[in-house]
Coordinates of C-alpha atoms and ligand atoms in Angstrom, one line a residue:
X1 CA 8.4 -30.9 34.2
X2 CA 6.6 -27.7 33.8
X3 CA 4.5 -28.4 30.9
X4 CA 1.0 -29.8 32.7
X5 CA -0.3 -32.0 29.8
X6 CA -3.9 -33.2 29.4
X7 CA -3.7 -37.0 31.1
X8 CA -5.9 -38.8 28.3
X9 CA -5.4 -39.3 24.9
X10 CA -8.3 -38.9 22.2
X11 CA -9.5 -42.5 21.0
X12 CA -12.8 -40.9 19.0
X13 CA -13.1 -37.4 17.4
X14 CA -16.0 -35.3 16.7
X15 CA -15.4 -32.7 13.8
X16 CA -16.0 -29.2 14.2
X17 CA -17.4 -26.8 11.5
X18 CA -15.8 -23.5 10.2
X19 CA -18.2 -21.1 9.3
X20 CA -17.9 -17.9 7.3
X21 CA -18.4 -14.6 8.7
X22 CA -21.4 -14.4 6.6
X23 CA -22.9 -17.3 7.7
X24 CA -22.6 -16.5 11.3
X25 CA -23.9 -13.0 10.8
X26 CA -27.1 -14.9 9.2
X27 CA -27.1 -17.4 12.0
X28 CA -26.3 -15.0 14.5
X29 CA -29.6 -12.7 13.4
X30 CA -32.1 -15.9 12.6
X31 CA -30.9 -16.6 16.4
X32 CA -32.5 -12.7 17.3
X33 CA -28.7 -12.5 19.0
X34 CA -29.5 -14.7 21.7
X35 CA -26.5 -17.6 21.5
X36 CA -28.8 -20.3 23.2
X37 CA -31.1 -19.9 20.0
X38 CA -28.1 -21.0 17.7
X39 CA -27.7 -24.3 16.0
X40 CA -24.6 -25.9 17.6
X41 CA -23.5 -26.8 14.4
X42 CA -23.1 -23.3 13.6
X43 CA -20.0 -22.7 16.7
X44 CA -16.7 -23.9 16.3
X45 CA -15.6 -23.7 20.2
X46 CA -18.6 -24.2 22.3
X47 CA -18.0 -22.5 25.6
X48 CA -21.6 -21.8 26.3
X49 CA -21.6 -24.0 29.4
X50 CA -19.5 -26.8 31.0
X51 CA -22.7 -28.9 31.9
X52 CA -22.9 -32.2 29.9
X53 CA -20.7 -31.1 27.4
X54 CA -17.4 -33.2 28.7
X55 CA -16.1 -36.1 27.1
X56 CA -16.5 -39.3 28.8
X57 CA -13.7 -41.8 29.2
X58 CA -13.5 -45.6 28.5
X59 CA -14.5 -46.7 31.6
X60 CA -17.7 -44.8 31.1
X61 CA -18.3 -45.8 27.9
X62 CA -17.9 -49.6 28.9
X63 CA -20.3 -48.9 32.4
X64 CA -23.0 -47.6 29.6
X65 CA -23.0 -51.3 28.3
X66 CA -22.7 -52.6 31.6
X67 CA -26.2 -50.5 33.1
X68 CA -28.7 -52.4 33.8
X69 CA -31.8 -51.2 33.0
X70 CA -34.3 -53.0 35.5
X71 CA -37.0 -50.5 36.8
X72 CA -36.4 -51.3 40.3
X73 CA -33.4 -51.9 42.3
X74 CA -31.2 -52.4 39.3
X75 CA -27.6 -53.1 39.9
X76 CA -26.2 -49.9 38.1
X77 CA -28.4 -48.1 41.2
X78 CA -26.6 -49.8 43.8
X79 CA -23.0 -49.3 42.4
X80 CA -24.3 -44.9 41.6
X81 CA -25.7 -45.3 45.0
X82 CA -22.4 -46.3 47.0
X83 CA -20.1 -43.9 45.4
X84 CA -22.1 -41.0 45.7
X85 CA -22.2 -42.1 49.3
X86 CA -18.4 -42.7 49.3
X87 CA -17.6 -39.8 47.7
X88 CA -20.1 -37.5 49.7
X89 CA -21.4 -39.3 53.0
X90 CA -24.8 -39.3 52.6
X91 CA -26.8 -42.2 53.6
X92 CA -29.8 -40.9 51.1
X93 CA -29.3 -41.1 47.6
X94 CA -32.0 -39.9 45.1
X95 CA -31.1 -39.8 41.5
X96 CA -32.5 -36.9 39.2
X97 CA -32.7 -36.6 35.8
X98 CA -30.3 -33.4 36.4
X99 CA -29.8 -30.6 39.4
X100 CA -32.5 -29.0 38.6
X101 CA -34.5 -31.7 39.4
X102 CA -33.4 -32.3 42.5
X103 CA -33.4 -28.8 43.1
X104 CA -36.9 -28.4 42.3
X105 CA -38.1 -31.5 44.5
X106 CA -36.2 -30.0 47.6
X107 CA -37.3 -26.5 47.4
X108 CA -40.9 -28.4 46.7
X109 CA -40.9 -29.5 50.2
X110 CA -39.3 -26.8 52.2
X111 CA -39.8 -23.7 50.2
X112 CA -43.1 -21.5 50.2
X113 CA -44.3 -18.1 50.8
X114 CA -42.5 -16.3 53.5
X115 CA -39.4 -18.5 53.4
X116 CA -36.1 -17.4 52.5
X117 CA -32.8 -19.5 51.6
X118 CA -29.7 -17.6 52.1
X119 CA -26.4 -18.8 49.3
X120 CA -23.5 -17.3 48.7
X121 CA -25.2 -17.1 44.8
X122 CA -28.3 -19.0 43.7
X123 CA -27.2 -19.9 40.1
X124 CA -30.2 -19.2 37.0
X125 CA -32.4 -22.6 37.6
X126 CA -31.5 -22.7 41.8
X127 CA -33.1 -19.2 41.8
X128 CA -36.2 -20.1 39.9
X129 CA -37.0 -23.0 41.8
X130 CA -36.7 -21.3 44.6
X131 CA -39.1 -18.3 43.8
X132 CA -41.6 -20.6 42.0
X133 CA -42.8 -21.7 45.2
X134 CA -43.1 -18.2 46.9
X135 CA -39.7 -18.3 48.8
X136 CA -36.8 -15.5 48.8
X137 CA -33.9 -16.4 47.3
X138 CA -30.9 -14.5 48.9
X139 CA -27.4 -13.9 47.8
X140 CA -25.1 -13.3 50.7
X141 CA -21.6 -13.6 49.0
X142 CA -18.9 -11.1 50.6
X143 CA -19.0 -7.9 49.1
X144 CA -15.3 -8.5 47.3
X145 CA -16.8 -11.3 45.3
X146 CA -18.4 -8.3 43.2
X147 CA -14.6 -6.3 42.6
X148 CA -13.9 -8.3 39.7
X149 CA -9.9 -7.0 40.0
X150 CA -9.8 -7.7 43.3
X151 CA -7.3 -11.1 43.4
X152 CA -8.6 -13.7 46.6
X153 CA -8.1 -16.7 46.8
X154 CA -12.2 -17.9 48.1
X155 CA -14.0 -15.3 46.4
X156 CA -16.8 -17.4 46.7
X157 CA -17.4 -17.2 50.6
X158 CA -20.2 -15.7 51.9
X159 CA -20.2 -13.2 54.2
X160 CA -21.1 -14.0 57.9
X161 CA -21.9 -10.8 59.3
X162 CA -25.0 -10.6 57.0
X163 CA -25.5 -14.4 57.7
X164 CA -25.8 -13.5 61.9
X165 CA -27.7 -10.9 61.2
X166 CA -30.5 -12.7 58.8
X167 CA -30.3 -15.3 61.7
X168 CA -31.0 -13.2 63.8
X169 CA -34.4 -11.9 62.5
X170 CA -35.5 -14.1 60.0
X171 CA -34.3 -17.4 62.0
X172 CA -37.8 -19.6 61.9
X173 CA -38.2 -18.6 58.2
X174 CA -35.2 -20.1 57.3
X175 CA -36.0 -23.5 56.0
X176 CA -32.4 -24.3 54.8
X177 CA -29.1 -22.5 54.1
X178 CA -26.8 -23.0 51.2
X179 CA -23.6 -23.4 49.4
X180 CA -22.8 -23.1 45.9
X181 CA -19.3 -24.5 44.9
X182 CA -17.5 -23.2 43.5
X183 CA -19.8 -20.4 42.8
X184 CA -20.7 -19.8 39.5
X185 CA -22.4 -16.9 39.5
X186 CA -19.7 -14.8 40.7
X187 CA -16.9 -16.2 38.4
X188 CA -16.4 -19.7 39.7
X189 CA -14.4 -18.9 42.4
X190 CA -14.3 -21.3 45.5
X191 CA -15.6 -21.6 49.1
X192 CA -13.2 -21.9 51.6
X193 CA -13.4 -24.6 54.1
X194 CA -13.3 -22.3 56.7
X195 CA -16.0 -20.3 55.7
X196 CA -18.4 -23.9 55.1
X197 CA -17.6 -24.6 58.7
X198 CA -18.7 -21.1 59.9
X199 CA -21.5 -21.1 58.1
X200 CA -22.6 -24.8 59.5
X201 CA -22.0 -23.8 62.9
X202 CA -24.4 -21.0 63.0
X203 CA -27.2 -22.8 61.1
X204 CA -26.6 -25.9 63.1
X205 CA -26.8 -23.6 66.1
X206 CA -29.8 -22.1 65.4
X207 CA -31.7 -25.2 64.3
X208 CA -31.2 -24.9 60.3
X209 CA -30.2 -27.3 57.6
X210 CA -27.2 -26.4 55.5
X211 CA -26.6 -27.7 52.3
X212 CA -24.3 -27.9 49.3
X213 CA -25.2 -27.2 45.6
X214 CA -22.4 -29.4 44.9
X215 CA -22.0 -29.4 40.8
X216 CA -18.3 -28.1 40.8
X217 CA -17.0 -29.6 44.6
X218 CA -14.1 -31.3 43.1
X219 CA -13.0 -28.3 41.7
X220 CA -13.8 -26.2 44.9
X221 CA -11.8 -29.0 46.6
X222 CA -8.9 -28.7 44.6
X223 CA -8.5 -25.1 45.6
X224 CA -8.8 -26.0 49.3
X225 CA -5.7 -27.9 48.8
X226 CA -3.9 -25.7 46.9
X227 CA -4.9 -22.6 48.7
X228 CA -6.1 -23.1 52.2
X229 CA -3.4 -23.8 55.3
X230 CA -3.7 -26.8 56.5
X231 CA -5.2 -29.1 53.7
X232 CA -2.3 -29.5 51.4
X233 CA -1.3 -32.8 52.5
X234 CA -5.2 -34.1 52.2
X235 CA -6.2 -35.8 49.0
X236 CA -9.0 -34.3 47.4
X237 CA -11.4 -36.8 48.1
X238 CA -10.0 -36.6 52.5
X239 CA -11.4 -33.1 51.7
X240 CA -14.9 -33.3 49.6
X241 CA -16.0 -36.1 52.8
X242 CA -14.5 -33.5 55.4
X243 CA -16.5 -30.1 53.6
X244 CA -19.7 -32.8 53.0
X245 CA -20.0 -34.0 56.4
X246 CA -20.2 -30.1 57.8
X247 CA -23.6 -30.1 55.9
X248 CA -26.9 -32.1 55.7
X249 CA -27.0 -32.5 52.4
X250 CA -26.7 -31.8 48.6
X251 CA -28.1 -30.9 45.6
X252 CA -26.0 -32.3 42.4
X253 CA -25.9 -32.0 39.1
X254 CA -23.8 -34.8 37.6
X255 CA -23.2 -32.8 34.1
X256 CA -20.9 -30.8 35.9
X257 CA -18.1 -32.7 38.2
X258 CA -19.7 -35.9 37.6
X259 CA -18.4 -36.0 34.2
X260 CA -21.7 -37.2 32.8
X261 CA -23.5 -36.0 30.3
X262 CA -26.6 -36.2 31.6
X263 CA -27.5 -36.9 35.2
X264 CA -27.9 -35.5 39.4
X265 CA -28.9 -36.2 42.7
X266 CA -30.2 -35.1 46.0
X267 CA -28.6 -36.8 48.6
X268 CA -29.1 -36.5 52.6
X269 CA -28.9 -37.7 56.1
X270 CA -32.4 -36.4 56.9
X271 CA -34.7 -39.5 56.5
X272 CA -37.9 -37.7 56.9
X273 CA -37.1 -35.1 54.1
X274 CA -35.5 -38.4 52.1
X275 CA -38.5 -40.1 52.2
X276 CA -41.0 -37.1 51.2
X277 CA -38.7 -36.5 47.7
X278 CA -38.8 -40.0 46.6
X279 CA -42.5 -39.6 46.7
X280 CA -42.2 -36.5 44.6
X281 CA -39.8 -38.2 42.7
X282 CA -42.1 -41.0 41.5
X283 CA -44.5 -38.6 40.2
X284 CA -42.4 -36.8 38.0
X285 CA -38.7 -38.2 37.5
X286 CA -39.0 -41.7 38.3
X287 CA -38.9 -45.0 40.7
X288 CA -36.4 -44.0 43.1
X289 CA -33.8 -46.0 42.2
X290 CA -33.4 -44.9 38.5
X291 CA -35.3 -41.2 39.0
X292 CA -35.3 -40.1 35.6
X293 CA -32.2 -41.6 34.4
X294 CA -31.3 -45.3 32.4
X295 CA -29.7 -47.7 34.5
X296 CA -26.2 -47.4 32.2
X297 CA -26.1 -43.3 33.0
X298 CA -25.7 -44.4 36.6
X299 CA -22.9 -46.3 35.6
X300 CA -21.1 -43.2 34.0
X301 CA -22.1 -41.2 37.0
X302 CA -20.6 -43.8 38.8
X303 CA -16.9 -44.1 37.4
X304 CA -16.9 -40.0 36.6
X305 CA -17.3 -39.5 40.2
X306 CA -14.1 -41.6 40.9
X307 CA -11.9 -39.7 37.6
X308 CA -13.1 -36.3 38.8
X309 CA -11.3 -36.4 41.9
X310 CA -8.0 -38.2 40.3
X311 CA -5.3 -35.3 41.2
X312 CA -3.9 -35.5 37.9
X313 CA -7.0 -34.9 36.3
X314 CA -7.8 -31.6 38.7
X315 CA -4.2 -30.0 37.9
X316 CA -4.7 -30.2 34.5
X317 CA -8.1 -28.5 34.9
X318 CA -7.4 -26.3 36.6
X319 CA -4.1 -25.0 34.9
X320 CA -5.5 -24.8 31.8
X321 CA -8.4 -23.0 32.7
X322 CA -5.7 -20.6 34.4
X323 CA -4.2 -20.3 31.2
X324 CA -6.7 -18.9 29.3
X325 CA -7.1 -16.8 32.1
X326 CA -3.3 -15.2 32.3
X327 CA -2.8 -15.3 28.7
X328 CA -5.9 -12.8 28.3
X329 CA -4.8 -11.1 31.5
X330 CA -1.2 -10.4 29.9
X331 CA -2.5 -8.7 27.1
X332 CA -4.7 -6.3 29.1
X333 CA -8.2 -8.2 28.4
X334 CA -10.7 -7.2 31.3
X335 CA -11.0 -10.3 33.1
X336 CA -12.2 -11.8 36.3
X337 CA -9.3 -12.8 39.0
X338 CA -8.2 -15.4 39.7
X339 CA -9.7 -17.7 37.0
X340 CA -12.4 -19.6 38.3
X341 CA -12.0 -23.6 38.1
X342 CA -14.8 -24.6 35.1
X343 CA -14.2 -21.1 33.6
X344 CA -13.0 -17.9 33.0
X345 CA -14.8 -14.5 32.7
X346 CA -14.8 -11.4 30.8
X347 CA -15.5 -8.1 32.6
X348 CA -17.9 -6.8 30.1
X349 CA -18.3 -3.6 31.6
X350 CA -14.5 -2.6 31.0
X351 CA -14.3 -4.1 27.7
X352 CA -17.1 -2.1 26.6
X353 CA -16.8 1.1 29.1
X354 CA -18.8 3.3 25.6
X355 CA -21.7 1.0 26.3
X356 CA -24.3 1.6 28.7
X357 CA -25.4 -0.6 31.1
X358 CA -29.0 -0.6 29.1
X359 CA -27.2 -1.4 26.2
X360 CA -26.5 -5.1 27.9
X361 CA -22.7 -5.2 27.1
X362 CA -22.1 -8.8 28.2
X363 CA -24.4 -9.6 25.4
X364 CA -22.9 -7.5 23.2
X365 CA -19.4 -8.7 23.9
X366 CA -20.6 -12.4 23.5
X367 CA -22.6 -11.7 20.7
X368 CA -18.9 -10.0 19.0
X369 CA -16.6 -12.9 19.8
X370 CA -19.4 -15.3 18.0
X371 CA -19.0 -13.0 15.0
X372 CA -15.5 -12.7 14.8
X373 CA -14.4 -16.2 15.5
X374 CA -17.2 -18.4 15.9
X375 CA -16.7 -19.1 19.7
X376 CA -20.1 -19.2 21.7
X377 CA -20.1 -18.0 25.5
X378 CA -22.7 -16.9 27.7
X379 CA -23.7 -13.5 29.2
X380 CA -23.7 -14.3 32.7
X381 CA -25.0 -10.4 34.3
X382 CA -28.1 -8.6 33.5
X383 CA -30.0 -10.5 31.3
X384 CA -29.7 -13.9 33.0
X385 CA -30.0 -12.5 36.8
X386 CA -31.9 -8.8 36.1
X387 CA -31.2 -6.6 39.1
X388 CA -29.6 -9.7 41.1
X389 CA -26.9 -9.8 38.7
X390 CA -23.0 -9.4 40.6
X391 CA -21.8 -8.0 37.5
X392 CA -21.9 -8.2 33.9
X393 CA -19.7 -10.8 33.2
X394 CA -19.3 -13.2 29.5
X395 CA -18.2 -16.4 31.0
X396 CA -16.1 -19.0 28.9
X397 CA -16.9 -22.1 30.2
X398 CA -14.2 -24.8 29.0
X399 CA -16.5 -28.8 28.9
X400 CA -14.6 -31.4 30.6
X401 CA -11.5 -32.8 28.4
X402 CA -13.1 -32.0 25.3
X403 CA -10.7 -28.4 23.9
X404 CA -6.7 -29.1 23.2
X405 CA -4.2 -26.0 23.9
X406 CA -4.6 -25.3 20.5
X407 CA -8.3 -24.6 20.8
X408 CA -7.9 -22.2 23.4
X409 CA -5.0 -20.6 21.6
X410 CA -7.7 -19.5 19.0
X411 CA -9.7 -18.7 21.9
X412 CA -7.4 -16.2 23.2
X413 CA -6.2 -14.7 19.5
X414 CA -10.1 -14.3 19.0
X415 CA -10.5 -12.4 22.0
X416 CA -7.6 -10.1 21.4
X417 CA -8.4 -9.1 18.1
X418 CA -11.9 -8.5 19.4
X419 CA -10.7 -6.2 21.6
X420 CA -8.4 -4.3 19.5
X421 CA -11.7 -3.4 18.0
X422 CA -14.1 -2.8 20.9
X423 CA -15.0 0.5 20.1
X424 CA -16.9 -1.0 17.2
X425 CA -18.8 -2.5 19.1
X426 CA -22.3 -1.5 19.3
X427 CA -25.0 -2.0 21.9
X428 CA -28.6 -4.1 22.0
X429 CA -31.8 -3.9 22.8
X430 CA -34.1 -6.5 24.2
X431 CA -37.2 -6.6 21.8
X432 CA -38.9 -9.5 23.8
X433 CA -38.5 -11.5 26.7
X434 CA -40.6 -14.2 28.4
X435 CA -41.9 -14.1 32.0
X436 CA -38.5 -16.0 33.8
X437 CA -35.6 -17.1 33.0
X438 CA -35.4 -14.9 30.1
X439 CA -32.0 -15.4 29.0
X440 CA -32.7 -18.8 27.4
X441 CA -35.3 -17.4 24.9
X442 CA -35.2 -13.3 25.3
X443 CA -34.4 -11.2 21.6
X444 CA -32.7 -8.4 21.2
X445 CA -31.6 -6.0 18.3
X446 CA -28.3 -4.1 17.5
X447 CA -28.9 -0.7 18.6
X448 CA -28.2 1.3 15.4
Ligands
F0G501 N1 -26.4 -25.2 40.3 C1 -25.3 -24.6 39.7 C2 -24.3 -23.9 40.5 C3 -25.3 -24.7 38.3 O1 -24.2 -24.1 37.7 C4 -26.3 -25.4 37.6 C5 -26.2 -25.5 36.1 C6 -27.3 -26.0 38.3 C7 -27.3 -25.9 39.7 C8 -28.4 -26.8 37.6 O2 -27.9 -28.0 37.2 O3 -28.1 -27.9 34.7 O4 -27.9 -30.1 35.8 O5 -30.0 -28.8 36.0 N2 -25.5 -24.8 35.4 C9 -25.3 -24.9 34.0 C10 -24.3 -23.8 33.6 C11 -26.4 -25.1 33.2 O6 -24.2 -23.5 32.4 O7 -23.6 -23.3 34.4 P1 -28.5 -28.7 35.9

């Protein structure tokens, strides 16, 4: 057959609220045109961000009243605790409240003044943590990844030359390298296997850890079997242990391709380090065998692990995020190539070529498809990353099995007529913004 359906059928419903144009112009300025100051009740099609957004299936639901909710060495910790070391093959499994967390407790203990951590792209929160302690956080992704016409199929690599050559200079201040799949900063686009192994065999060479920021691997690892010679016949799962077991260990948020709606993990082979972040753990998350979550979330961590990587599941995913994509792409709609696997992106700077780059057109462009059709995305250029920034890009991120075709069907006749009217369009202003990660909370103002 052709037609890829969505494998599930809807058991409950949630309703979603039309709004008036009016209404979203008032909610829109009470928000001072920052979309992560809206009520949610106020957006019909939520593509703000695909983090703890997806729907959870029965199984979940039934391991929620399963979780045991002991304070040590519950049961629902054990059953988290083998999968995530089934799934990604490390003996160390430290649960977090999200990715952050974990995040936060790793770059804790190796991060610090002087230190830099080479990724292909540190996303908002991996960067912050990061520079919080004094360390450099360094985006080395191949130069093509910031062409966004420029149709690859592992955009997300990152590029070796400038990995030797940081090696070589920089090699004992190197606490860690990184990999972000799929990487979301520059469109969700994956790493190939290829490149993971080049880049463990030069840190393992030269005595560094390499790691995984591992919120979208099942995606990434979908693409490695549809796109890389040699791994078609693998299941996804043959291929998440293979790409895992080139590194030493991962940060994981669970929102993501754990299909949970709240949850992460650090996991590791490195006792020493293991043992250093439960301690951190207790102090701020929790005992290490619940860190920061209830027993029955480690349950849905549990079984979401085992339906992210059903094959069925990932074609669907990834075909209908492709057909968003090609359907906006047909009509001449600026956007990122190929689609990304949790998303697709807007070029803002072609869709609004009048605008100047002061003017923050990502924002702009967001702020105008919230308008016209109630849809929320999320700049992902300027104002989240500053001068890092790839591009300015408005990403659509679709939440796991929660949008039907018809849902992105608006999605798509929303964005058309919004571009019919581009020139109309106007730019904004940033009227205040707080010390980091500004994009959460920053104003701005229609330029008049
Ligand atoms: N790493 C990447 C690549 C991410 O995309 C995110 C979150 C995190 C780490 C942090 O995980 O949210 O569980 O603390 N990204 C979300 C997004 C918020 O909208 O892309 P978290």
């Amino acid at each position: 057959m052709k037609t890829i359906i969505e494998p599930f059928r809807i058991k409950v419903v949630e309703p979603v609220r039309q709004t008036t144009a009016d209404e979203r112009k008032a909610a829109l300025a009470g928000a001072s045109w920052n979309l992560f100051q809206l009520a949610a009740d106020d957006v019909l099609i939520d593509l703000l961000t695909d983090s703890g957004t997806g729907a959870m299936s029965q199984e979940q639901w039934a391991g929620m009243m399963r979780g045991d909710e002991s304070y040590a060495g519950g049961r629902s910790y054990a059953r988290f605790a083998s999968k995530v070391q089934e799934v990604f093959g490390y003996e160390h499994v430290i649960p977090t409240h999200q990715g952050r967390a974990a995040e936060r407790i790793l770059f804790s203990l190796v991060g610090g003044k002087g230190r830099i951590i080479p990724n292909n792209t540190h996303f908002d929160t991996t960067r912050a943590n990061v520079e919080y302690t004094g360390a450099q956080a360094l985006d080395l992704v191949k130069s093509e990844a910031r062409d966004p016409t420029l149709e690859l199929p592992f955009k997300g690599d990152l590029d070796l030359g400038r990995l030797d050559a940081l090696i070589a200079k920089h090699r004992d201040n190197i606490p860690l390298a990184m990999l972000t799949i799929t990487n979301n900063a520059g469109g969700g686009q994956p790493v190939s296997f290829g490149n993971a192994q080049a880049v463990a065999e030069r840190c393992h060479a030269a005595g560094i850890p390499f790691w995984f920021d591992a919120c979208r691997f099942a995606e990434n690892c979908w693409f490695i079997k549809q796109r890389e010679p040699g791994f078609a016949d693998k299941s996804v799962k043959q291929i998440a242990r293979e790409l895992f077991a080139l590194g030493d260990g991962c940060t994981m948020s669970a929102k993501k391709d754990g299909l949970a709606n709240i949850g992460g993990f650090l996991a590791t082979n490195d006792a020493n380090l293991a043992a250093e972040a439960r301690n951190l753990l207790i102090m701020t998350e929790g005992f290490p065998t619940y860190g920061g979550l209830a027993g029955r979330d480690l349950e849905a961590i549990a079984q979401g692990l085992d339906e992210v990587l059903d094959e069925d599941y990932l074609r669907y995913r990834a075909v209908s995020t492709a057909y968003l994509c090609d359907h906006l792409h047909a009509a001449g709609v600026p956007v990122l190539r190929p689609a990304g696997g949790h998303a697709v992106y807007l070029d803002a700077e072609r869709f609004l070529p009048h605008l100047p780059k002061s003017q923050f057109p990502g924002q702009a462009l967001a702020c105008a498809l919230y308008l016209h059709g109630g849809i929320r995305s999320c700049e992902i250029g300027p104002v989240m990353f500053g001068e890092n920034a790839l591009m300015d890009l408005v990403r659509l991120a679709i939440p796991r099995r929660v949008y039907t075709q018809s849902h992105i069907d608006y999605t798509v006749e929303v964005i058309l007529e919004v571009f019919a009217k581009r020139h109309e369009i106007r730019g904004l202003e940033m009227t205040w913004q707080p010390k980091t990660l500004r994009h959460f909370t920053c104003h701005f103002a229609p330029i008049r």
